[in-house]
């Protein structure tokens, strides 16, 4: 059992050491990372729907002035 733990920690150390030499992203390479398609919430309608479902389930309106019963039928 001890050898397995030692082997796993050795492999993890080697993987982390391999990632340390990657360097930083240059300024001209950041343009591709700032595209709207690279965000987690790229669909505004889907984000609004998920927020509505969360608000309905939690029964908290967040100061919108609308109260609901938690069923989503406000």
mmCIF file as gemmi writes it, N, C-alpha and C atoms, coordinates in Angstrom:
data_model
loop_
_atom_site.group_PDB
_atom_site.id
_atom_site.type_symbol
_atom_site.label_atom_id
_atom_site.label_alt_id
_atom_site.label_comp_id
_atom_site.label_asym_id
_atom_site.label_entity_id
_atom_site.label_seq_id
_atom_site.pdbx_PDB_ins_code
_atom_site.Cartn_x
_atom_site.Cartn_y
_atom_site.Cartn_z
_atom_site.occupancy
_atom_site.B_iso_or_equiv
_atom_site.pdbx_formal_charge
_atom_site.auth_seq_id
_atom_site.auth_asym_id
_atom_site.pdbx_PDB_model_num
ATOM 1 N N . UNK Axp A 1 ? 0.825 -1.193 0 1 0 ? 1 A 1
ATOM 2 C CA . UNK Axp A 1 ? 0 0 0 1 0 ? 1 A 1
ATOM 3 C C . UNK Axp A 1 ? 0.871 1.259 0 1 0 ? 1 A 1
ATOM 4 N N . UNK Axp A 2 ? 1.937 1.191 0.773 1 0 ? 2 A 1
ATOM 5 C CA . UNK Axp A 2 ? 2.827 2.349 0.864 1 0 ? 2 A 1
ATOM 6 C C . UNK Axp A 2 ? 3.505 2.636 -0.472 1 0 ? 2 A 1
ATOM 7 N N . UNK Axp A 3 ? 3.831 1.588 -1.218 1 0 ? 3 A 1
ATOM 8 C CA . UNK Axp A 3 ? 4.488 1.792 -2.51 1 0 ? 3 A 1
ATOM 9 C C . UNK Axp A 3 ? 3.52 2.405 -3.526 1 0 ? 3 A 1
ATOM 10 N N . UNK Axp A 4 ? 2.243 2.062 -3.409 1 0 ? 4 A 1
ATOM 11 C CA . UNK Axp A 4 ? 1.259 2.626 -4.322 1 0 ? 4 A 1
ATOM 12 C C . UNK Axp A 4 ? 1.113 4.13 -4.073 1 0 ? 4 A 1
ATOM 13 N N . UNK Axp A 5 ? 1.047 4.504 -2.808 1 0 ? 5 A 1
ATOM 14 C CA . UNK Axp A 5 ? 0.925 5.929 -2.458 1 0 ? 5 A 1
ATOM 15 C C . UNK Axp A 5 ? 2.173 6.686 -2.907 1 0 ? 5 A 1
ATOM 16 N N . UNK Axp A 6 ? 3.327 6.085 -2.723 1 0 ? 6 A 1
ATOM 17 C CA . UNK Axp A 6 ? 4.578 6.718 -3.147 1 0 ? 6 A 1
ATOM 18 C C . UNK Axp A 6 ? 4.616 6.872 -4.664 1 0 ? 6 A 1
ATOM 19 N N . UNK Axp A 7 ? 4.169 5.862 -5.376 1 0 ? 7 A 1
ATOM 20 C CA . UNK Axp A 7 ? 4.156 5.914 -6.832 1 0 ? 7 A 1
ATOM 21 C C . UNK Axp A 7 ? 3.189 6.977 -7.343 1 0 ? 7 A 1
ATOM 22 N N . UNK Axp A 8 ? 2.022 7.062 -6.746 1 0 ? 8 A 1
ATOM 23 C CA . UNK Axp A 8 ? 1.031 8.069 -7.157 1 0 ? 8 A 1
ATOM 24 C C . UNK Axp A 8 ? 1.55 9.477 -6.879 1 0 ? 8 A 1
ATOM 25 N N . UNK Axp A 9 ? 2.139 9.688 -5.706 1 0 ? 9 A 1
ATOM 26 C CA . UNK Axp A 9 ? 2.665 11.022 -5.399 1 0 ? 9 A 1
ATOM 27 C C . UNK Axp A 9 ? 3.853 11.376 -6.3 1 0 ? 9 A 1
ATOM 28 N N . UNK Axp A 10 ? 4.645 10.4 -6.691 1 0 ? 10 A 1
ATOM 29 C CA . UNK Axp A 10 ? 5.751 10.649 -7.607 1 0 ? 10 A 1
ATOM 30 C C . UNK Axp A 10 ? 5.235 11.038 -8.99 1 0 ? 10 A 1
ATOM 31 N N . UNK Axp A 11 ? 4.21 10.338 -9.463 1 0 ? 11 A 1
ATOM 32 C CA . UNK Axp A 11 ? 3.62 10.67 -10.764 1 0 ? 11 A 1
ATOM 33 C C . UNK Axp A 11 ? 2.974 12.066 -10.736 1 0 ? 11 A 1
ATOM 34 N N . UNK Axp A 12 ? 2.283 12.382 -9.65 1 0 ? 12 A 1
ATOM 35 C CA . UNK Axp A 12 ? 1.67 13.704 -9.532 1 0 ? 12 A 1
ATOM 36 C C . UNK Axp A 12 ? 2.729 14.798 -9.506 1 0 ? 12 A 1
ATOM 37 N N . UNK Axp A 13 ? 3.827 14.553 -8.825 1 0 ? 13 A 1
ATOM 38 C CA . UNK Axp A 13 ? 4.911 15.535 -8.784 1 0 ? 13 A 1
ATOM 39 C C . UNK Axp A 13 ? 5.522 15.753 -10.164 1 0 ? 13 A 1
ATOM 40 N N . UNK Axp A 14 ? 5.687 14.676 -10.915 1 0 ? 14 A 1
ATOM 41 C CA . UNK Axp A 14 ? 6.233 14.801 -12.267 1 0 ? 14 A 1
ATOM 42 C C . UNK Axp A 14 ? 5.287 15.574 -13.182 1 0 ? 14 A 1
ATOM 43 N N . UNK Axp A 15 ? 3.992 15.331 -13.071 1 0 ? 15 A 1
ATOM 44 C CA . UNK Axp A 15 ? 3.028 16.06 -13.888 1 0 ? 15 A 1
ATOM 45 C C . UNK Axp A 15 ? 3.022 17.545 -13.554 1 0 ? 15 A 1
ATOM 46 N N . UNK Axp A 16 ? 3.057 17.864 -12.272 1 0 ? 16 A 1
ATOM 47 C CA . UNK Axp A 16 ? 3.07 19.274 -11.877 1 0 ? 16 A 1
ATOM 48 C C . UNK Axp A 16 ? 4.377 19.959 -12.275 1 0 ? 16 A 1
ATOM 49 N N . UNK Axp A 17 ? 5.468 19.247 -12.21 1 0 ? 17 A 1
ATOM 50 C CA . UNK Axp A 17 ? 6.749 19.836 -12.617 1 0 ? 17 A 1
ATOM 51 C C . UNK Axp A 17 ? 6.765 20.092 -14.12 1 0 ? 17 A 1
ATOM 52 N N . UNK Axp A 18 ? 6.098 19.236 -14.886 1 0 ? 18 A 1
ATOM 53 C CA . UNK Axp A 18 ? 6.033 19.443 -16.329 1 0 ? 18 A 1
ATOM 54 C C . UNK Axp A 18 ? 5.207 20.656 -16.719 1 0 ? 18 A 1
ATOM 55 N N . UNK Axp A 19 ? 4.231 20.988 -15.915 1 0 ? 19 A 1
ATOM 56 C CA . UNK Axp A 19 ? 3.376 22.147 -16.215 1 0 ? 19 A 1
ATOM 57 C C . UNK Axp A 19 ? 3.994 23.467 -15.765 1 0 ? 19 A 1
ATOM 58 N N . UNK Axp A 20 ? 5.02 23.425 -14.978 1 0 ? 20 A 1
ATOM 59 C CA . UNK Axp A 20 ? 5.578 24.665 -14.442 1 0 ? 20 A 1
ATOM 60 C C . UNK Axp A 20 ? 6.36 25.461 -15.482 1 0 ? 20 A 1
ATOM 61 N N . UNK Axp A 21 ? 6.809 24.849 -16.544 1 0 ? 21 A 1
ATOM 62 C CA . UNK Axp A 21 ? 7.618 25.535 -17.542 1 0 ? 21 A 1
ATOM 63 C C . UNK Axp A 21 ? 6.818 26.066 -18.724 1 0 ? 21 A 1
ATOM 64 N N . UNK Axp A 22 ? 5.507 26.189 -18.592 1 0 ? 22 A 1
ATOM 65 C CA . UNK Axp A 22 ? 4.69 26.631 -19.719 1 0 ? 22 A 1
ATOM 66 C C . UNK Axp A 22 ? 4.826 28.123 -19.997 1 0 ? 22 A 1
ATOM 67 N N . UNK Axp A 23 ? 5.094 28.925 -18.998 1 0 ? 23 A 1
ATOM 68 C CA . UNK Axp A 23 ? 5.255 30.362 -19.198 1 0 ? 23 A 1
ATOM 69 C C . UNK Axp A 23 ? 3.943 31.107 -19.169 1 0 ? 23 A 1
ATOM 70 N N . UNK Axp A 24 ? 4.021 32.392 -19.458 1 0 ? 24 A 1
ATOM 71 C CA . UNK Axp A 24 ? 2.84 33.235 -19.422 1 0 ? 24 A 1
ATOM 72 C C . UNK Axp A 24 ? 2.324 33.482 -20.83 1 0 ? 24 A 1
ATOM 73 N N . UNK Axp A 25 ? 1.061 33.875 -20.892 1 0 ? 25 A 1
ATOM 74 C CA . UNK Axp A 25 ? 0.433 34.166 -22.178 1 0 ? 25 A 1
ATOM 75 C C . UNK Axp A 25 ? 0.81 35.589 -22.579 1 0 ? 25 A 1
ATOM 76 N N . UNK Axp A 26 ? 1.299 35.74 -23.795 1 0 ? 26 A 1
ATOM 77 C CA . UNK Axp A 26 ? 1.682 37.071 -24.288 1 0 ? 26 A 1
ATOM 78 C C . UNK Axp A 26 ? 0.442 37.901 -24.591 1 0 ? 26 A 1
ATOM 79 N N . UNK Axp A 27 ? 0.622 39.214 -24.677 1 0 ? 27 A 1
ATOM 80 C CA . UNK Axp A 27 ? -0.499 40.132 -24.875 1 0 ? 27 A 1
ATOM 81 C C . UNK Axp A 27 ? -1.223 39.881 -26.188 1 0 ? 27 A 1
ATOM 82 N N . UNK Axp A 28 ? -0.501 39.555 -27.244 1 0 ? 28 A 1
ATOM 83 C CA . UNK Axp A 28 ? -1.148 39.348 -28.547 1 0 ? 28 A 1
ATOM 84 C C . UNK Axp A 28 ? -1.859 37.992 -28.621 1 0 ? 28 A 1
ATOM 85 N N . UNK Axp A 29 ? -1.607 37.099 -27.662 1 0 ? 29 A 1
ATOM 86 C CA . UNK Axp A 29 ? -2.274 35.806 -27.637 1 0 ? 29 A 1
ATOM 87 C C . UNK Axp A 29 ? -3.568 35.819 -26.823 1 0 ? 29 A 1
ATOM 88 N N . UNK Axp A 30 ? -3.83 36.892 -26.115 1 0 ? 30 A 1
ATOM 89 C CA . UNK Axp A 30 ? -5.001 36.967 -25.254 1 0 ? 30 A 1
ATOM 90 C C . UNK Axp A 30 ? -6.275 37.315 -26.01 1 0 ? 30 A 1
ATOM 91 N N . UNK Axp A 31 ? -6.163 37.735 -27.25 1 0 ? 31 A 1
ATOM 92 C CA . UNK Axp A 31 ? -7.34 38.1 -28.031 1 0 ? 31 A 1
ATOM 93 C C . UNK Axp A 31 ? -8.28 36.929 -28.249 1 0 ? 31 A 1
ATOM 94 N N . UNK Axp A 32 ? -7.739 35.771 -28.483 1 0 ? 32 A 1
ATOM 95 C CA . UNK Axp A 32 ? -8.569 34.587 -28.682 1 0 ? 32 A 1
ATOM 96 C C . UNK Axp A 32 ? -9.271 34.137 -27.416 1 0 ? 32 A 1
ATOM 97 N N . UNK Axp A 33 ? -8.673 34.436 -26.271 1 0 ? 33 A 1
ATOM 98 C CA . UNK Axp A 33 ? -9.271 34.035 -25.003 1 0 ? 33 A 1
ATOM 99 C C . UNK Axp A 33 ? -10.393 34.971 -24.564 1 0 ? 33 A 1
ATOM 100 N N . UNK Axp A 34 ? -10.473 36.158 -25.141 1 0 ? 34 A 1
ATOM 101 C CA . UNK Axp A 34 ? -11.488 37.12 -24.71 1 0 ? 34 A 1
ATOM 102 C C . UNK Axp A 34 ? -12.715 37.131 -25.613 1 0 ? 34 A 1
ATOM 103 N N . UNK Axp A 35 ? -12.825 36.174 -26.503 1 0 ? 35 A 1
ATOM 104 C CA . UNK Axp A 35 ? -14.005 36.079 -27.368 1 0 ? 35 A 1
ATOM 105 C C . UNK Axp A 35 ? -15.232 35.716 -26.534 1 0 ? 35 A 1
ATOM 106 N N . UNK Axp A 36 ? -16.414 36.167 -26.944 1 0 ? 36 A 1
ATOM 107 C CA . UNK Axp A 36 ? -17.629 35.812 -26.201 1 0 ? 36 A 1
ATOM 108 C C . UNK Axp A 36 ? -17.897 34.31 -26.167 1 0 ? 36 A 1
ATOM 109 N N . UNK Axp A 37 ? -17.428 33.59 -27.156 1 0 ? 37 A 1
ATOM 110 C CA . UNK Axp A 37 ? -17.666 32.146 -27.163 1 0 ? 37 A 1
ATOM 111 C C . UNK Axp A 37 ? -16.82 31.407 -26.126 1 0 ? 37 A 1
ATOM 112 N N . UNK Axp A 38 ? -15.836 32.083 -25.553 1 0 ? 38 A 1
ATOM 113 C CA . UNK Axp A 38 ? -14.982 31.452 -24.552 1 0 ? 38 A 1
ATOM 114 C C . UNK Axp A 38 ? -15.524 31.615 -23.133 1 0 ? 38 A 1
ATOM 115 N N . UNK Axp A 39 ? -16.624 32.315 -22.96 1 0 ? 39 A 1
ATOM 116 C CA . UNK Axp A 39 ? -17.193 32.5 -21.63 1 0 ? 39 A 1
ATOM 117 C C . UNK Axp A 39 ? -18.067 31.313 -21.272 1 0 ? 39 A 1
ATOM 118 N N . UNK Axp A 40 ? -18.377 31.186 -20 1 0 ? 40 A 1
ATOM 119 C CA . UNK Axp A 40 ? -19.257 30.124 -19.553 1 0 ? 40 A 1
ATOM 120 C C . UNK Axp A 40 ? -20.706 30.445 -19.89 1 0 ? 40 A 1
ATOM 121 N N . UNK Axp A 41 ? -21.046 31.726 -19.866 1 0 ? 41 A 1
ATOM 122 C CA . UNK Axp A 41 ? -22.418 32.149 -20.134 1 0 ? 41 A 1
ATOM 123 C C . UNK Axp A 41 ? -22.494 32.83 -21.495 1 0 ? 41 A 1
ATOM 124 N N . UNK Axp A 42 ? -22.372 32.078 -22.564 1 0 ? 42 A 1
ATOM 125 C CA . UNK Axp A 42 ? -22.387 32.682 -23.891 1 0 ? 42 A 1
ATOM 126 C C . UNK Axp A 42 ? -23.804 32.876 -24.421 1 0 ? 42 A 1
ATOM 127 N N . UNK Axp A 43 ? -24.796 32.239 -23.822 1 0 ? 43 A 1
ATOM 128 C CA . UNK Axp A 43 ? -26.178 32.38 -24.265 1 0 ? 43 A 1
ATOM 129 C C . UNK Axp A 43 ? -26.954 33.161 -23.212 1 0 ? 43 A 1
ATOM 130 N N . UNK Axp A 44 ? -27.303 34.411 -23.522 1 0 ? 44 A 1
ATOM 131 C CA . UNK Axp A 44 ? -27.966 35.279 -22.548 1 0 ? 44 A 1
ATOM 132 C C . UNK Axp A 44 ? -29.342 34.75 -22.172 1 0 ? 44 A 1
ATOM 133 N N . UNK Axp A 45 ? -30.066 34.17 -23.114 1 0 ? 45 A 1
ATOM 134 C CA . UNK Axp A 45 ? -31.398 33.642 -22.829 1 0 ? 45 A 1
ATOM 135 C C . UNK Axp A 45 ? -31.313 32.45 -21.872 1 0 ? 45 A 1
ATOM 136 N N . UNK Axp A 46 ? -30.336 31.611 -22.068 1 0 ? 46 A 1
ATOM 137 C CA . UNK Axp A 46 ? -30.157 30.463 -21.187 1 0 ? 46 A 1
ATOM 138 C C . UNK Axp A 46 ? -29.784 30.908 -19.783 1 0 ? 46 A 1
ATOM 139 N N . UNK Axp A 47 ? -28.935 31.919 -19.665 1 0 ? 47 A 1
ATOM 140 C CA . UNK Axp A 47 ? -28.548 32.43 -18.355 1 0 ? 47 A 1
ATOM 141 C C . UNK Axp A 47 ? -29.76 32.992 -17.632 1 0 ? 47 A 1
ATOM 142 N N . UNK Axp A 48 ? -30.584 33.729 -18.343 1 0 ? 48 A 1
ATOM 143 C CA . UNK Axp A 48 ? -31.787 34.303 -17.723 1 0 ? 48 A 1
ATOM 144 C C . UNK Axp A 48 ? -32.756 33.201 -17.281 1 0 ? 48 A 1
ATOM 145 N N . UNK Axp A 49 ? -32.889 32.16 -18.085 1 0 ? 49 A 1
ATOM 146 C CA . UNK Axp A 49 ? -33.754 31.048 -17.717 1 0 ? 49 A 1
ATOM 147 C C . UNK Axp A 49 ? -33.247 30.343 -16.464 1 0 ? 49 A 1
ATOM 148 N N . UNK Axp A 50 ? -31.953 30.089 -16.398 1 0 ? 50 A 1
ATOM 149 C CA . UNK Axp A 50 ? -31.377 29.422 -15.232 1 0 ? 50 A 1
ATOM 150 C C . UNK Axp A 50 ? -31.548 30.28 -13.988 1 0 ? 50 A 1
ATOM 151 N N . UNK Axp A 51 ? -31.375 31.601 -14.114 1 0 ? 51 A 1
ATOM 152 C CA . UNK Axp A 51 ? -31.578 32.488 -12.973 1 0 ? 51 A 1
ATOM 153 C C . UNK Axp A 51 ? -33.038 32.485 -12.528 1 0 ? 51 A 1
ATOM 154 N N . UNK Axp A 52 ? -33.961 32.42 -13.476 1 0 ? 52 A 1
ATOM 155 C CA . UNK Axp A 52 ? -35.377 32.385 -13.129 1 0 ? 52 A 1
ATOM 156 C C . UNK Axp A 52 ? -35.719 31.098 -12.378 1 0 ? 52 A 1
ATOM 157 N N . UNK Axp A 53 ? -35.206 29.983 -12.847 1 0 ? 53 A 1
ATOM 158 C CA . UNK Axp A 53 ? -35.468 28.711 -12.181 1 0 ? 53 A 1
ATOM 159 C C . UNK Axp A 53 ? -34.868 28.717 -10.785 1 0 ? 53 A 1
ATOM 160 N N . UNK Axp A 54 ? -33.665 29.234 -10.637 1 0 ? 54 A 1
ATOM 161 C CA . UNK Axp A 54 ? -33.03 29.301 -9.319 1 0 ? 54 A 1
ATOM 162 C C . UNK Axp A 54 ? -33.834 30.182 -8.376 1 0 ? 54 A 1
ATOM 163 N N . UNK Axp A 55 ? -34.273 31.337 -8.866 1 0 ? 55 A 1
ATOM 164 C CA . UNK Axp A 55 ? -35.056 32.245 -8.037 1 0 ? 55 A 1
ATOM 165 C C . UNK Axp A 55 ? -36.376 31.605 -7.638 1 0 ? 55 A 1
ATOM 166 N N . UNK Axp A 56 ? -36.998 30.89 -8.555 1 0 ? 56 A 1
ATOM 167 C CA . UNK Axp A 56 ? -38.273 30.236 -8.249 1 0 ? 56 A 1
ATOM 168 C C . UNK Axp A 56 ? -38.101 29.121 -7.232 1 0 ? 56 A 1
ATOM 169 N N . UNK Axp A 57 ? -37.039 28.37 -7.359 1 0 ? 57 A 1
ATOM 170 C CA . UNK Axp A 57 ? -36.818 27.269 -6.426 1 0 ? 57 A 1
ATOM 171 C C . UNK Axp A 57 ? -36.435 27.763 -5.045 1 0 ? 57 A 1
ATOM 172 N N . UNK Axp A 58 ? -35.656 28.814 -4.97 1 0 ? 58 A 1
ATOM 173 C CA . UNK Axp A 58 ? -35.195 29.316 -3.687 1 0 ? 58 A 1
ATOM 174 C C . UNK Axp A 58 ? -36.205 30.245 -3.034 1 0 ? 58 A 1
ATOM 175 N N . UNK Axp A 59 ? -37.219 30.68 -3.781 1 0 ? 59 A 1
ATOM 176 C CA . UNK Axp A 59 ? -38.248 31.593 -3.303 1 0 ? 59 A 1
ATOM 177 C C . UNK Axp A 59 ? -37.63 32.899 -2.807 1 0 ? 59 A 1
ATOM 178 N N . UNK Axp A 60 ? -36.663 33.378 -3.513 1 0 ? 60 A 1
ATOM 179 C CA . UNK Axp A 60 ? -36.066 34.662 -3.177 1 0 ? 60 A 1
ATOM 180 C C . UNK Axp A 60 ? -36.038 35.512 -4.438 1 0 ? 60 A 1
ATOM 181 N N . UNK Axp A 61 ? -36.671 36.66 -4.358 1 0 ? 61 A 1
ATOM 182 C CA . UNK Axp A 61 ? -36.786 37.472 -5.57 1 0 ? 61 A 1
ATOM 183 C C . UNK Axp A 61 ? -35.607 38.413 -5.758 1 0 ? 61 A 1
ATOM 184 N N . UNK Axp A 62 ? -34.814 38.644 -4.738 1 0 ? 62 A 1
ATOM 185 C CA . UNK Axp A 62 ? -33.625 39.477 -4.889 1 0 ? 62 A 1
ATOM 186 C C . UNK Axp A 62 ? -33.912 40.949 -5.066 1 0 ? 62 A 1
ATOM 187 N N . UNK Axp A 63 ? -35.023 41.424 -4.573 1 0 ? 63 A 1
ATOM 188 C CA . UNK Axp A 63 ? -35.328 42.847 -4.656 1 0 ? 63 A 1
ATOM 189 C C . UNK Axp A 63 ? -35.954 43.271 -5.966 1 0 ? 63 A 1
ATOM 190 N N . UNK Axp A 64 ? -36.448 42.334 -6.727 1 0 ? 64 A 1
ATOM 191 C CA . UNK Axp A 64 ? -37.075 42.689 -7.998 1 0 ? 64 A 1
ATOM 192 C C . UNK Axp A 64 ? -38.484 43.228 -7.816 1 0 ? 64 A 1
ATOM 193 N N . UNK Axp A 65 ? -39.042 43.087 -6.623 1 0 ? 65 A 1
ATOM 194 C CA . UNK Axp A 65 ? -40.394 43.546 -6.393 1 0 ? 65 A 1
ATOM 195 C C . UNK Axp A 65 ? -41.447 42.523 -6.755 1 0 ? 65 A 1
ATOM 196 N N . UNK Axp A 66 ? -41.037 41.318 -7.065 1 0 ? 66 A 1
ATOM 197 C CA . UNK Axp A 66 ? -41.977 40.277 -7.443 1 0 ? 66 A 1
ATOM 198 C C . UNK Axp A 66 ? -41.841 39.15 -6.444 1 0 ? 66 A 1
ATOM 199 N N . UNK Axp A 67 ? -42.944 38.752 -5.847 1 0 ? 67 A 1
ATOM 200 C CA . UNK Axp A 67 ? -42.928 37.635 -4.914 1 0 ? 67 A 1
ATOM 201 C C . UNK Axp A 67 ? -43.46 36.405 -5.607 1 0 ? 67 A 1
ATOM 202 N N . UNK Axp A 68 ? -42.962 35.291 -5.238 1 0 ? 68 A 1
ATOM 203 C CA . UNK Axp A 68 ? -43.43 34.056 -5.848 1 0 ? 68 A 1
ATOM 204 C C . UNK Axp A 68 ? -43.629 33.002 -4.791 1 0 ? 68 A 1
ATOM 205 N N . UNK Axp A 69 ? -44.353 31.998 -5.156 1 0 ? 69 A 1
ATOM 206 C CA . UNK Axp A 69 ? -44.625 30.914 -4.223 1 0 ? 69 A 1
ATOM 207 C C . UNK Axp A 69 ? -43.62 29.787 -4.318 1 0 ? 69 A 1
ATOM 208 N N . UNK Axp A 70 ? -42.641 29.902 -5.156 1 0 ? 70 A 1
ATOM 209 C CA . UNK Axp A 70 ? -41.647 28.847 -5.301 1 0 ? 70 A 1
ATOM 210 C C . UNK Axp A 70 ? -41.977 27.882 -6.416 1 0 ? 70 A 1
ATOM 211 N N . UNK Axp A 71 ? -43.149 28.038 -7.044 1 0 ? 71 A 1
ATOM 212 C CA . UNK Axp A 71 ? -43.524 27.09 -8.089 1 0 ? 71 A 1
ATOM 213 C C . UNK Axp A 71 ? -43.131 27.586 -9.472 1 0 ? 71 A 1
ATOM 214 N N . UNK Axp A 72 ? -42.691 28.83 -9.598 1 0 ? 72 A 1
ATOM 215 C CA . UNK Axp A 72 ? -42.27 29.364 -10.877 1 0 ? 72 A 1
ATOM 216 C C . UNK Axp A 72 ? -43.405 29.975 -11.677 1 0 ? 72 A 1
ATOM 217 N N . UNK Axp A 73 ? -44.572 30.143 -11.079 1 0 ? 73 A 1
ATOM 218 C CA . UNK Axp A 73 ? -45.721 30.65 -11.807 1 0 ? 73 A 1
ATOM 219 C C . UNK Axp A 73 ? -46.038 32.102 -11.451 1 0 ? 73 A 1
ATOM 220 N N . UNK Axp A 74 ? -45.026 32.903 -11.145 1 0 ? 74 A 1
ATOM 221 C CA . UNK Axp A 74 ? -45.297 34.287 -10.795 1 0 ? 74 A 1
ATOM 222 C C . UNK Axp A 74 ? -45.642 34.983 -12.058 1 0 ? 74 A 1
